[in-house]
Short mmCIF file of N, CA and C in Angstrom, two decimals:
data_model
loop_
_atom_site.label_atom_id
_atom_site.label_comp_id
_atom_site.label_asym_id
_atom_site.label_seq_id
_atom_site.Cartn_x
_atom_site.Cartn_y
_atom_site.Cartn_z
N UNK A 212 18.06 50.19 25.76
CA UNK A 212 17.17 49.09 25.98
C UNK A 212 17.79 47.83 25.41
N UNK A 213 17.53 46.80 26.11
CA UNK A 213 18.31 45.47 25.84
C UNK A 213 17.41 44.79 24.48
N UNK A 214 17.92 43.92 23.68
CA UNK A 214 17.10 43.27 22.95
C UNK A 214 16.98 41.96 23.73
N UNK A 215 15.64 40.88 23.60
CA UNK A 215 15.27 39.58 24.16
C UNK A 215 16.33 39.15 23.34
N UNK A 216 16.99 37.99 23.97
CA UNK A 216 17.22 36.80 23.55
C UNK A 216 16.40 35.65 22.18
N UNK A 217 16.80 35.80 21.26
CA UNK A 217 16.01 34.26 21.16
C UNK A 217 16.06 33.00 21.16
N UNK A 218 15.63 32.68 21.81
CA UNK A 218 16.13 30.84 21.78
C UNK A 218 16.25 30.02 20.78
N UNK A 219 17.51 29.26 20.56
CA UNK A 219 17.59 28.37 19.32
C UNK A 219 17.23 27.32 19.46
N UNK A 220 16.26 27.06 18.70
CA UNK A 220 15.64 25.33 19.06
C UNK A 220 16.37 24.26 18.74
N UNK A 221 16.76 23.13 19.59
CA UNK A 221 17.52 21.95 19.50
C UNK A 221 16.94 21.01 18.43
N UNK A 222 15.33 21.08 18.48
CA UNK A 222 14.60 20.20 17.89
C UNK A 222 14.49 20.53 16.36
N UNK A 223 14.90 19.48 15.71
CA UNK A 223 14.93 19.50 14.07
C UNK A 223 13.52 18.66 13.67
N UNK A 224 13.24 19.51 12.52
CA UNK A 224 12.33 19.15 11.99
C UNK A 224 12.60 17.96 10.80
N UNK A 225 12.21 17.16 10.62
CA UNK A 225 12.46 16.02 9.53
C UNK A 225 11.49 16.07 8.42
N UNK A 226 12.09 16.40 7.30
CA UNK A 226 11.17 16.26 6.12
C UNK A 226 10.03 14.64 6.25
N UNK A 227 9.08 15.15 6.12
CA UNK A 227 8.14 14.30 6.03
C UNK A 227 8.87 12.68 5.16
N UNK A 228 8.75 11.70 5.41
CA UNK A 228 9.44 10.61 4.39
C UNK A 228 8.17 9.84 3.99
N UNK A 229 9.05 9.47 2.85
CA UNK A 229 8.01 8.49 1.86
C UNK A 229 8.42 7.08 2.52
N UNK A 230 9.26 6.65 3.16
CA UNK A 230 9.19 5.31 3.59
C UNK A 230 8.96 5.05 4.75
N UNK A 231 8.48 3.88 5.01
CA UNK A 231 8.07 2.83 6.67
C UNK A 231 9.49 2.78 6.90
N UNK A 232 9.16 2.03 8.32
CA UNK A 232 10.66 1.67 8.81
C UNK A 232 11.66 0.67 8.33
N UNK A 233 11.08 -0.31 7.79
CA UNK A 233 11.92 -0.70 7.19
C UNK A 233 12.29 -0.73 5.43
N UNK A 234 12.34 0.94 5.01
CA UNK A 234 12.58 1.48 3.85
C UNK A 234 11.70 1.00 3.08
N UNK A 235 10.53 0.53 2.85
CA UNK A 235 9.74 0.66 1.94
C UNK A 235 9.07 1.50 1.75
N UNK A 236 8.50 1.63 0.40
CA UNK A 236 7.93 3.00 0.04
C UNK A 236 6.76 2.80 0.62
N UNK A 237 6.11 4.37 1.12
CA UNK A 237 4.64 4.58 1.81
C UNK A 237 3.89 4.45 0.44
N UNK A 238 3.22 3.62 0.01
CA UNK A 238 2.19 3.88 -1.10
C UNK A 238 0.67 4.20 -0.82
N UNK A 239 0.68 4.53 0.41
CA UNK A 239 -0.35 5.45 0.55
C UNK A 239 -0.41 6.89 0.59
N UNK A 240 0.87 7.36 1.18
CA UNK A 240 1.19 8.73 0.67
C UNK A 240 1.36 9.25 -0.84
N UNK A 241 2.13 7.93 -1.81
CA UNK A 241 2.25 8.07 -3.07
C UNK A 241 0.98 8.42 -3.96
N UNK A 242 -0.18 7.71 -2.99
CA UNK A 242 -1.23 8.03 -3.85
C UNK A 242 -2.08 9.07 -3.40
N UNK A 243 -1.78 9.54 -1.91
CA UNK A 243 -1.99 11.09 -1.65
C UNK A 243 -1.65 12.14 -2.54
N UNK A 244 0.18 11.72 -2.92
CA UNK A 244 0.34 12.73 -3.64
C UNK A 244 -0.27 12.93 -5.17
N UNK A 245 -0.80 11.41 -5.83
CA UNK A 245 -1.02 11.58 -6.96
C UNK A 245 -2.78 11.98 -7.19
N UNK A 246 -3.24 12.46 -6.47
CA UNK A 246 -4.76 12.47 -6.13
C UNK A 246 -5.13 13.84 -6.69
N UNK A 247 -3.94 14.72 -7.28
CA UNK A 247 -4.57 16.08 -8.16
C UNK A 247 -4.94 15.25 -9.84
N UNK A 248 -3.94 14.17 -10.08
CA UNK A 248 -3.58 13.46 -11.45
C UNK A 248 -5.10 12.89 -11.55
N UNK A 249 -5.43 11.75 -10.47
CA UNK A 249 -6.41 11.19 -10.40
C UNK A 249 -7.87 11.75 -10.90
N UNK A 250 -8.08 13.24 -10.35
CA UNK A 250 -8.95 13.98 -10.26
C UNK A 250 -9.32 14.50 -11.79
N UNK A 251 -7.77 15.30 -12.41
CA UNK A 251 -7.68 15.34 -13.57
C UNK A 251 -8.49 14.20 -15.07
N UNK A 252 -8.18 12.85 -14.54
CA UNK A 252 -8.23 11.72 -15.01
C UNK A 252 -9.80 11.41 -15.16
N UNK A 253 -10.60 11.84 -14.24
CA UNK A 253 -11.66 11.55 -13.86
C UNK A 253 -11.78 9.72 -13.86
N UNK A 254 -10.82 9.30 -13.37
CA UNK A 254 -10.99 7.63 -12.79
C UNK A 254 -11.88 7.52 -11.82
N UNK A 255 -12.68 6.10 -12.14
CA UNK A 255 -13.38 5.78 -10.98
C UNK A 255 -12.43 4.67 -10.54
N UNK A 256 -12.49 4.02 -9.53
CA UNK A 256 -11.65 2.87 -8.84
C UNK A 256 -12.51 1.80 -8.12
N UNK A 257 -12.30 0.66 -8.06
CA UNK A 257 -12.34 -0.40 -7.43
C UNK A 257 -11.79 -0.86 -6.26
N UNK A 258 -12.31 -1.01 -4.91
CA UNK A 258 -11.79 -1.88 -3.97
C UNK A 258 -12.08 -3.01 -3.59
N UNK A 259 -11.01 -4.37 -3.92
CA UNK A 259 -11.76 -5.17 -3.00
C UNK A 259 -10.63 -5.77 -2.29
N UNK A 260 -11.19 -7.13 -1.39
CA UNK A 260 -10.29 -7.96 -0.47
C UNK A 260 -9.84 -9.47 -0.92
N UNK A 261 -8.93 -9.56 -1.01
CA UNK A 261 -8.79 -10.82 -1.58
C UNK A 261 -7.69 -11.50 -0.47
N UNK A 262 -7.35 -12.73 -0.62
CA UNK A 262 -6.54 -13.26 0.57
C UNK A 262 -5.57 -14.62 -0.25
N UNK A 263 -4.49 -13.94 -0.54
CA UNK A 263 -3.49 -14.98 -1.24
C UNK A 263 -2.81 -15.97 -0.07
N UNK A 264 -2.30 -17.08 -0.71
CA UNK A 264 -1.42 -18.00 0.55
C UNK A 264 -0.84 -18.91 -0.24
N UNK A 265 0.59 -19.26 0.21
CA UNK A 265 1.59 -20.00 0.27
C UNK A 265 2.25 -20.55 1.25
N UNK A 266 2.72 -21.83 1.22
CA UNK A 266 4.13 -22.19 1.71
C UNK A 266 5.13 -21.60 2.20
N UNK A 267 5.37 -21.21 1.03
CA UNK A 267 6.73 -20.65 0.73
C UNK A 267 7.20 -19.07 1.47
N UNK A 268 6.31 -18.60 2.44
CA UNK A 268 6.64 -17.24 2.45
C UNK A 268 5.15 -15.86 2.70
N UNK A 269 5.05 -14.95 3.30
CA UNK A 269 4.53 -13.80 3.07
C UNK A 269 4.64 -13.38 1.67
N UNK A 270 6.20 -13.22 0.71
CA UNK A 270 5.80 -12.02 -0.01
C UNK A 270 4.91 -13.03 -1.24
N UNK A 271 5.56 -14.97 -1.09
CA UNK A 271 4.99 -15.67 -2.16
C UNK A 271 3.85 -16.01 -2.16
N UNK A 272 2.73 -15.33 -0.87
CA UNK A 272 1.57 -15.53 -0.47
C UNK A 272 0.73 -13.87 -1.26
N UNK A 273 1.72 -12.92 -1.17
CA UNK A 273 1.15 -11.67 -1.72
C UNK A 273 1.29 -11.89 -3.15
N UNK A 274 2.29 -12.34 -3.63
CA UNK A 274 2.29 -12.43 -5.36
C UNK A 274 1.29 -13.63 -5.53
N UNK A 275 1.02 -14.65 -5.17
CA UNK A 275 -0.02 -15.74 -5.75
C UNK A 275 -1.31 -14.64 -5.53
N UNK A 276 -1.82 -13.99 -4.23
CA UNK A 276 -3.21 -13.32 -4.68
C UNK A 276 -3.40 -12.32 -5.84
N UNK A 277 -2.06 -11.44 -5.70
CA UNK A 277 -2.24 -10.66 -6.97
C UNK A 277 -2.08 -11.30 -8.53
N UNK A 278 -1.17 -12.42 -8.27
CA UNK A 278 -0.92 -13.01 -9.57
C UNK A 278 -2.73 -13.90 -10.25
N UNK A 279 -3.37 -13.70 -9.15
CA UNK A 279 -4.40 -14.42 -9.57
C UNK A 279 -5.54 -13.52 -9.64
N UNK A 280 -5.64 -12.41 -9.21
CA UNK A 280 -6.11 -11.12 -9.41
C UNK A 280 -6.21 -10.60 -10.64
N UNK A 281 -4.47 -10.79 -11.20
CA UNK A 281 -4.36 -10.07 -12.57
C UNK A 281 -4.78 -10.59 -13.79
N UNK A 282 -4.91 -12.04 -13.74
CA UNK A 282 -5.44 -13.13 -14.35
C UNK A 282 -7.18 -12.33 -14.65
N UNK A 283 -7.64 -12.65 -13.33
CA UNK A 283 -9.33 -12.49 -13.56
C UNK A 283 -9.44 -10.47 -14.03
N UNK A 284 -8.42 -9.41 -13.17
CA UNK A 284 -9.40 -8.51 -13.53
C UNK A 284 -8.55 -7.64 -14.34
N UNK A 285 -8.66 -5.93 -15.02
CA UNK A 285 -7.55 -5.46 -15.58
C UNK A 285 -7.76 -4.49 -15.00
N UNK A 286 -6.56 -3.81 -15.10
CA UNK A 286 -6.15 -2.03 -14.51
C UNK A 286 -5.96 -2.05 -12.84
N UNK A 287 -5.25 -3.33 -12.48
CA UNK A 287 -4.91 -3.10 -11.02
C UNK A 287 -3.75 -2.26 -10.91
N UNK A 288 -4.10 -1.30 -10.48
CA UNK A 288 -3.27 -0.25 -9.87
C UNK A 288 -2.12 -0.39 -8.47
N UNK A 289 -3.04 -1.03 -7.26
CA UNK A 289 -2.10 -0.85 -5.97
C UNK A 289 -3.16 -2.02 -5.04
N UNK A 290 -1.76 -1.93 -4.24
CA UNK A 290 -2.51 -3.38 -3.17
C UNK A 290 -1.88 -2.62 -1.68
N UNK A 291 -2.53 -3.59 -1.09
CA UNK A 291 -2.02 -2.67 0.58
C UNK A 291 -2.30 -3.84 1.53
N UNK A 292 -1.79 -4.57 2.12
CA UNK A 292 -1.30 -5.67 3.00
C UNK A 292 -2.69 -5.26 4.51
N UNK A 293 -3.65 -5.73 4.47
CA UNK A 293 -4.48 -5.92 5.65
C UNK A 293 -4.16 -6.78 6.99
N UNK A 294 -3.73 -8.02 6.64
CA UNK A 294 -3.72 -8.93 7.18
C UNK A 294 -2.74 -10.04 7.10
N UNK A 295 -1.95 -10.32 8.31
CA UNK A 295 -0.89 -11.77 7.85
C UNK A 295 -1.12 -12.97 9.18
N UNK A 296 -1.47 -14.19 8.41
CA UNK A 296 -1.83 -15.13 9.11
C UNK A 296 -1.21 -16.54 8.86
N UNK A 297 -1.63 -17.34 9.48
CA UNK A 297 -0.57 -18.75 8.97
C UNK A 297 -0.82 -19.85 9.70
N UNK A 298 -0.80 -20.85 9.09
CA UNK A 298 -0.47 -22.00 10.16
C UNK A 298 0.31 -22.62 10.70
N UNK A 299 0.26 -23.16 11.73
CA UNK A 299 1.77 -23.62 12.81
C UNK A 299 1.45 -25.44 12.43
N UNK A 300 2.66 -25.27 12.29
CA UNK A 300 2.47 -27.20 12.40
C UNK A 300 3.94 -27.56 13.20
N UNK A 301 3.96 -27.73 14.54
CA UNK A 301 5.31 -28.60 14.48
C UNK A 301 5.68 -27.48 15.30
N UNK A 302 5.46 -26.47 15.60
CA UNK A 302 6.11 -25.14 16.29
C UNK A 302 6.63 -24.30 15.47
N UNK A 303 6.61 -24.83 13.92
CA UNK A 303 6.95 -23.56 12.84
C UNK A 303 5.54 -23.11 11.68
N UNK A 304 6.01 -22.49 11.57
CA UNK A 304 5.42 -21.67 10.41
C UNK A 304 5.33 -22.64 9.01
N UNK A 305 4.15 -23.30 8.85
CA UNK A 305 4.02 -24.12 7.78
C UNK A 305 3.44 -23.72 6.55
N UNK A 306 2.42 -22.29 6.16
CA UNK A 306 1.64 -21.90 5.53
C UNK A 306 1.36 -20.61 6.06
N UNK A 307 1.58 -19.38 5.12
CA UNK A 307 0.87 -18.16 5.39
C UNK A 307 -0.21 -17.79 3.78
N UNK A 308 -0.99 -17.25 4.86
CA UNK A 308 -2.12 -16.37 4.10
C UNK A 308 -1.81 -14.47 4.33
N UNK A 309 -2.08 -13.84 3.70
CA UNK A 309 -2.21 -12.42 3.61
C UNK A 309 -3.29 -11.91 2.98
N UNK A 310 -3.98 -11.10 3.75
CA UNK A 310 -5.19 -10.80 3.10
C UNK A 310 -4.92 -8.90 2.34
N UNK A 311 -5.15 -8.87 0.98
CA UNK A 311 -5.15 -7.97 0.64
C UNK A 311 -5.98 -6.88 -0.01
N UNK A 312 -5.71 -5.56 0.36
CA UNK A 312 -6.98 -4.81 -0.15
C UNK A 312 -6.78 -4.49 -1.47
N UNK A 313 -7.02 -4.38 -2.71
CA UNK A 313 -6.53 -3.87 -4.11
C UNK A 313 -7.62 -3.43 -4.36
N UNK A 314 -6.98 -2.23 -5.48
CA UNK A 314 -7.35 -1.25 -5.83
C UNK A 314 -7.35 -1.50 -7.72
N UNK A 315 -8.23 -1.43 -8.22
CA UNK A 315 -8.21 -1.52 -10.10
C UNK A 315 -9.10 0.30 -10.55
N UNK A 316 -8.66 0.43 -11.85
CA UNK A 316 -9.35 1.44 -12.48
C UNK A 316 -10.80 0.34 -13.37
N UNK A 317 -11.83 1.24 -13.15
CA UNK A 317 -13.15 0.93 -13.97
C UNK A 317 -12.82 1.14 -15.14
N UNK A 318 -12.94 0.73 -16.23
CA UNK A 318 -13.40 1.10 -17.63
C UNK A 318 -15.06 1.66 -17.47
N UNK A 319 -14.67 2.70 -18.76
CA UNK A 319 -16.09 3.74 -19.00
C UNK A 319 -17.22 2.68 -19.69
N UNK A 320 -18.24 3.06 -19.52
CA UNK A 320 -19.41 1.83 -19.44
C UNK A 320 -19.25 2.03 -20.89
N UNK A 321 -19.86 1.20 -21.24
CA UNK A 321 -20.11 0.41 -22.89
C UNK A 321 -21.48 0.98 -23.34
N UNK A 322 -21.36 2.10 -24.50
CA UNK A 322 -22.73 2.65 -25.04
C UNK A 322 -22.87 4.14 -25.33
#
């Protein structure tokens, strides 16, 4: 009796990656993975939306909201890019805004 054949598959499997396409880290997976720690921790968390803007740039529009974030609140943990917007003056890019979602740890109530 003959044995079947088995077919060797061409198609490779790719380890799952931690980065977007253009090599930045997924920090939403990062915090998939850290979500046994979290649990452990018993953290509660904070979300809100805030919307930084500059001149100068997207990333100098993301550091002025967080830089002004960190000012007013404590225990910001992670931010995650919602939104990128801007104004045109002239046919260029004169001003962007980015609206961002961040994430802070609660402190345990007082008492």
């Amino acid at each position: 009796m003959k044995r079947a054949r088995q077919a060797r598959s061409t198609v490779t499997t790719l380890p799952r990656s931690r980065t977007g396409r253009d090599g930045a880290i997924d920090f939403a997976l990062k915090m998939q993975d850290t979500a046994a720690e979290v649990a452990e921790a018993d953290h509660v968390y904070r979300v809100i939306e805030i919307v930084g803007s500059s001149a100068d740039g997207i990333e100098a529009a993301i550091d002025a909201g967080l830089d002004r974030a960190h000012r007013t609140l404590r225990n910001l943990r992670w931010f995650e890019v919602l939104r990128t917007s801007g104004h045109i003056e002239g046919g260029r890019a004169k001003h962007y805004q980015v609206t961002l979602k961040v994430g802070f740890t609660m402190e345990p109530p007082v008492g």
